[in-house]
Coordinates of C-alpha atoms in Angstrom, one line a residue:
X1 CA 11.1 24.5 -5.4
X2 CA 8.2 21.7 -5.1
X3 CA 4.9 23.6 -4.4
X4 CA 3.8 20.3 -2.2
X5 CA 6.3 17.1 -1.2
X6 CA 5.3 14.3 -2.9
X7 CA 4.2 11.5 -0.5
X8 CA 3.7 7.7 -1.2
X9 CA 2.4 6.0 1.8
X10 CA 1.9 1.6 2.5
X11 CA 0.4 0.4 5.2
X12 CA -1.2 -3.2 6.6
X13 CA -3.1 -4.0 9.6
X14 CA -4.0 -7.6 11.4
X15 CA -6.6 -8.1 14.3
X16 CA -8.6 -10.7 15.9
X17 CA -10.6 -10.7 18.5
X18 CA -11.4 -14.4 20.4
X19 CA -13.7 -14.9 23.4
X20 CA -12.5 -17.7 25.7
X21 CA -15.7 -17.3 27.8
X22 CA -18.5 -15.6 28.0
X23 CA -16.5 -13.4 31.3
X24 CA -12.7 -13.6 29.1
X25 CA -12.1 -11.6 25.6
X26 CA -8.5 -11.2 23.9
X27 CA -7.6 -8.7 21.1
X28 CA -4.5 -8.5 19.5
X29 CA -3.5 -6.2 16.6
X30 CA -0.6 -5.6 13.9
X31 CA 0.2 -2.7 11.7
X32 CA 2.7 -1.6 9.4
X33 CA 3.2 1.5 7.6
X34 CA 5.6 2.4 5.5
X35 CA 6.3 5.8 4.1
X36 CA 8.2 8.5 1.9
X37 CA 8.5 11.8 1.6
X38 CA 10.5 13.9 -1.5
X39 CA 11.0 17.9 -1.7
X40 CA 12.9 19.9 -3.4
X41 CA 13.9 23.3 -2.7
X42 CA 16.2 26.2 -4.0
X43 CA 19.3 25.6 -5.9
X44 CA 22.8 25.8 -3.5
X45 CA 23.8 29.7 -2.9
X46 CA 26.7 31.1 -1.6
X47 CA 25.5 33.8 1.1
X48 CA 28.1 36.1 2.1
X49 CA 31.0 33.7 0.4
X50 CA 34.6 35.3 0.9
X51 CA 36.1 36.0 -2.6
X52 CA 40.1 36.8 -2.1
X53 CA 42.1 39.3 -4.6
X54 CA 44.2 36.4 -6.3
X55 CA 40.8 34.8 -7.4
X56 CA 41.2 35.5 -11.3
X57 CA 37.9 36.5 -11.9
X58 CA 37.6 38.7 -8.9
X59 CA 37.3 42.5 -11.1
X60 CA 37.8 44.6 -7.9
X61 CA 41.0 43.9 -6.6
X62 CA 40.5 43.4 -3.1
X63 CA 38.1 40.7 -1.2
X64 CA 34.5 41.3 -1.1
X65 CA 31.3 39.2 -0.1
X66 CA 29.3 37.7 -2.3
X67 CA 25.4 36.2 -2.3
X68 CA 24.7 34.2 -5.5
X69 CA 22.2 31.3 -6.5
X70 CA 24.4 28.6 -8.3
X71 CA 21.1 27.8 -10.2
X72 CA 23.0 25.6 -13.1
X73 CA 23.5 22.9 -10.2
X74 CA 19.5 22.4 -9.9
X75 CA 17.4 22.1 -7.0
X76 CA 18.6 20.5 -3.6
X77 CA 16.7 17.3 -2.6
X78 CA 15.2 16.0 0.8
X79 CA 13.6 12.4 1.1
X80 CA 12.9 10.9 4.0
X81 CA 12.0 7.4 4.7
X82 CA 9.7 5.7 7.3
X83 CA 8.9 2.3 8.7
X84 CA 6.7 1.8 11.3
X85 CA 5.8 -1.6 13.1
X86 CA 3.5 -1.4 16.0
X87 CA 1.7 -4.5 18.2
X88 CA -0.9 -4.5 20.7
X89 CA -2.8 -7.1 22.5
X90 CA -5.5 -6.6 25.4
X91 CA -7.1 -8.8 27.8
X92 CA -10.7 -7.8 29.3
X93 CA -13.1 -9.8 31.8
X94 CA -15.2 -9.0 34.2
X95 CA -15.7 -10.8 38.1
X96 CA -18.9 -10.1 39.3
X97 CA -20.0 -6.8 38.9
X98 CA -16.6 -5.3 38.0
X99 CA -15.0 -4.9 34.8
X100 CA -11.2 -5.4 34.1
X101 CA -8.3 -4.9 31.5
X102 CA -5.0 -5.1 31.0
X103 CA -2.9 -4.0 27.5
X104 CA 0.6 -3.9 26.5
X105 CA 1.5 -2.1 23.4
X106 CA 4.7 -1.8 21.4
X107 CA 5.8 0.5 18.5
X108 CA 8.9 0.9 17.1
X109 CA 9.4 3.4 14.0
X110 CA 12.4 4.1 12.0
X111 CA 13.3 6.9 9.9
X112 CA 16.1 7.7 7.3
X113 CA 16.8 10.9 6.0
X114 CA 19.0 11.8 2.8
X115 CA 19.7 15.5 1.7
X116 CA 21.2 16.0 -1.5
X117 CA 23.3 19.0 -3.6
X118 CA 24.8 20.8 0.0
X119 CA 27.5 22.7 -0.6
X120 CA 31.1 21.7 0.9
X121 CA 32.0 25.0 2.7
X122 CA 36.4 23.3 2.4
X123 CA 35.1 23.2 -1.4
X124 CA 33.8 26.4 -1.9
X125 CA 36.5 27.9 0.0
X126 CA 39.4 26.4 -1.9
X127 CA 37.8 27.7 -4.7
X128 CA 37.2 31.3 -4.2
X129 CA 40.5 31.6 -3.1
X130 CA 42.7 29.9 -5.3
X131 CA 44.7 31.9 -8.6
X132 CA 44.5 29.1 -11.2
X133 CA 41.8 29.7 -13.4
X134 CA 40.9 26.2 -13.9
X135 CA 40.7 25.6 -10.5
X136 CA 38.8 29.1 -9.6
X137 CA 35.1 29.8 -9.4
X138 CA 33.6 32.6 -11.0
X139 CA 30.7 34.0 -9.1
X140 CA 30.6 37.4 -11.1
X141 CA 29.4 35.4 -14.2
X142 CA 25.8 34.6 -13.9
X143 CA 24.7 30.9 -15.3
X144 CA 26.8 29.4 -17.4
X145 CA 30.0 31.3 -15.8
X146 CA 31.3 27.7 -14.3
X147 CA 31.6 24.0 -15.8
X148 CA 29.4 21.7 -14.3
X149 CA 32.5 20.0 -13.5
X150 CA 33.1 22.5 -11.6
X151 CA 30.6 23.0 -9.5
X152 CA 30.0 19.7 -8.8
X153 CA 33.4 19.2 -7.4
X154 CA 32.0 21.8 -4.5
X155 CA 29.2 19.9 -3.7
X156 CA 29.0 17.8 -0.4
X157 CA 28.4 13.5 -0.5
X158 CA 24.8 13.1 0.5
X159 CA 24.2 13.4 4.0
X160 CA 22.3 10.8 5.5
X161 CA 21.1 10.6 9.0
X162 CA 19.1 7.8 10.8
X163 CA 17.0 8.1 13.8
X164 CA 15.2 5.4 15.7
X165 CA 12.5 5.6 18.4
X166 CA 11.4 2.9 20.4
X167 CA 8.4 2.4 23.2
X168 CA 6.7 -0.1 25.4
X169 CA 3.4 1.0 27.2
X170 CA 1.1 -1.4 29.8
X171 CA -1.9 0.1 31.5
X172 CA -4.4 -2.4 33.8
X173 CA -7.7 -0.5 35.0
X174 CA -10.7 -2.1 36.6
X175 CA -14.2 -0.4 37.4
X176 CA -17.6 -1.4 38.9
X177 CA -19.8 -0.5 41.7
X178 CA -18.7 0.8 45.2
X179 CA -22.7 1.0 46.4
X180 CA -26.1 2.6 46.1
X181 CA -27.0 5.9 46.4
X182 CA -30.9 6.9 46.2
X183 CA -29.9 8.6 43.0
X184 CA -27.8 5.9 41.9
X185 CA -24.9 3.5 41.9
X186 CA -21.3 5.1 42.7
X187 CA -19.3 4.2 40.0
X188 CA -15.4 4.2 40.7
X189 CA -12.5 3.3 38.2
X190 CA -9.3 2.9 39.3
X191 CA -6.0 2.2 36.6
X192 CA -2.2 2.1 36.3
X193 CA 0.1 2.7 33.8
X194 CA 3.6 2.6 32.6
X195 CA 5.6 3.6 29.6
X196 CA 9.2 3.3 28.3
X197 CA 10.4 5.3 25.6
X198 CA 14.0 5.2 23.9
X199 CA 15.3 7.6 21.1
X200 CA 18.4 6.8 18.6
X201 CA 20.0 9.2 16.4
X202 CA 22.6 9.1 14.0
X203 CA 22.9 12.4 12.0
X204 CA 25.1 13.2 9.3
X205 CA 27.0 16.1 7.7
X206 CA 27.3 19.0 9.1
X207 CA 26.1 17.8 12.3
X208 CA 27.6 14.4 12.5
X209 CA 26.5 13.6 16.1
X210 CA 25.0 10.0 17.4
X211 CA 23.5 9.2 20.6
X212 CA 20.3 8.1 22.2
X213 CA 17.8 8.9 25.2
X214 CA 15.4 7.1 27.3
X215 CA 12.8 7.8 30.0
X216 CA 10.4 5.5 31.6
X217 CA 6.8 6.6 33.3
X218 CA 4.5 5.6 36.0
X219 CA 1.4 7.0 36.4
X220 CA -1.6 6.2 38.4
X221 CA -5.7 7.1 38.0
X222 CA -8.7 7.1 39.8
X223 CA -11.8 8.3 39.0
X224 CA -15.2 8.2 41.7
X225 CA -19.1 9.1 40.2
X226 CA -21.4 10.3 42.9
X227 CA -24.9 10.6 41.5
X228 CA -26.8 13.5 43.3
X229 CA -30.5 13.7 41.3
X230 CA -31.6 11.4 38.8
X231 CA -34.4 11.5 36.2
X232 CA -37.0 10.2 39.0
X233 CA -36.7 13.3 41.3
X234 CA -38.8 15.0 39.0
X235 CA -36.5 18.4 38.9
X236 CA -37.1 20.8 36.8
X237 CA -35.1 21.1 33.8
X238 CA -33.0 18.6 34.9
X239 CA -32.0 15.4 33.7
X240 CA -29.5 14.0 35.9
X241 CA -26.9 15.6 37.9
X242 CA -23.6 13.9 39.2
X243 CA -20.2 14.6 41.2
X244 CA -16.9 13.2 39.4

């Protein structure tokens, strides 16, 4: 069993930044990452496996249970593989004394999944119960009790799975001065937002299920700064003091 997964992990990234005027600024950035991840764990086990009387190397006579660690088929495998591509671009001015900005981000990141050395439960089955000794499984034996042409025929294909998420966000705020208080100006910021995000899966063995789900958000914000004291009222142990 690994002590740590190994990880290998790529990425790039792209940006620019251009000013149209001195009041107009665009930025606009692409990355790409892309990723693996490989474990390895315990050998396959049969864990309370049915062994029938007519399996030839079954010593008691009758059925019983068995738990046993089918170590000469080596450790099961997990890798899973990432791509992600995500792009963003914003837009910030300001009009007089208030400050504006819109963005609009997209991501999109796809994973695939492979798992390696599961047992087939029809396999292992068919195996315990049969009476042909070429056929049967021996899990009385130990290691070296079974071909490896044996127990390979148990194992399962690799089970893949892919899943796919998916999201679009935009948010647009703006901020500046409402008016003067004798502590300050009140500052207020006010913002929208919306988000889509989608989710596709496609999982293999055992589960073997596909589908996909979606939900989109709204959200609004606002935000109001009331100054109360500032530095020139000469209080005390106090800087500045304000209501948000």
């Amino acid at each position: 069993q690994s002590v740590s997964a190994a990880r290998t992990r790529k990425a790039a990234v792209a940006h620019g930044e251009y000013g149209f005027t001195a009041q107009l600024t665009a930025y606009a950035e692409l990355l790409y990452v892309d990723g693996e991840v490989w474990d390895q764990v315990e050998p396959p086990a049969l864990t309370s496996a049915l062994v029938s009387r007519e399996n030839p190397y079954n010593p008691f006579g009758t059925e019983v249970l068995v738990d046993t660690l089918l170590t000469d088929l080596g450790p099961r495998t997990f890798t899973n593989h990432t791509e992600m591509i995500r792009s963003a671009g914003w837009l910030r001015g300001r009009i007089g004394e208030w400050d504006w900005e819109v963005s609009l981000q997209k991501s999109q990141n796809d994973a695939t999944t492979v798992r390696t050395r599961e047992l087939d439960p029809m396999r292992v089955e068919a195996a315990l119960s049969t009476s042909d000794p070429s056929d049967a499984m021996n899990p009385f034996g130990g290691s070296g009790a079974n071909s490896l042409a044996l127990l390979s025929s148990l194992l399962a294909p690799p089970s893949q799975s892919r899943f796919r998420t998916e999201e679009i966000q935009s948010v647009a705020s703006v901020r500046g001065p409402l008016g003067r208080l004798p502590a300050g100006v009140i500052e207020f910021t006010a913002g929208t937002e919306w988000r889509k995000e989608r989710v596709r899966y496609d999982k293999g063995p055992p589960e073997n299920t596909s589908g996909s789900n979606q939900r989109s958000i709204v959200a609004g914000f606002g935000e109001l700064r009331l100054p109360l004291l500032s530095e020139a009222a000469h209080v005390p142990a106090m800087h500045d003091l304000a209501l948000v």
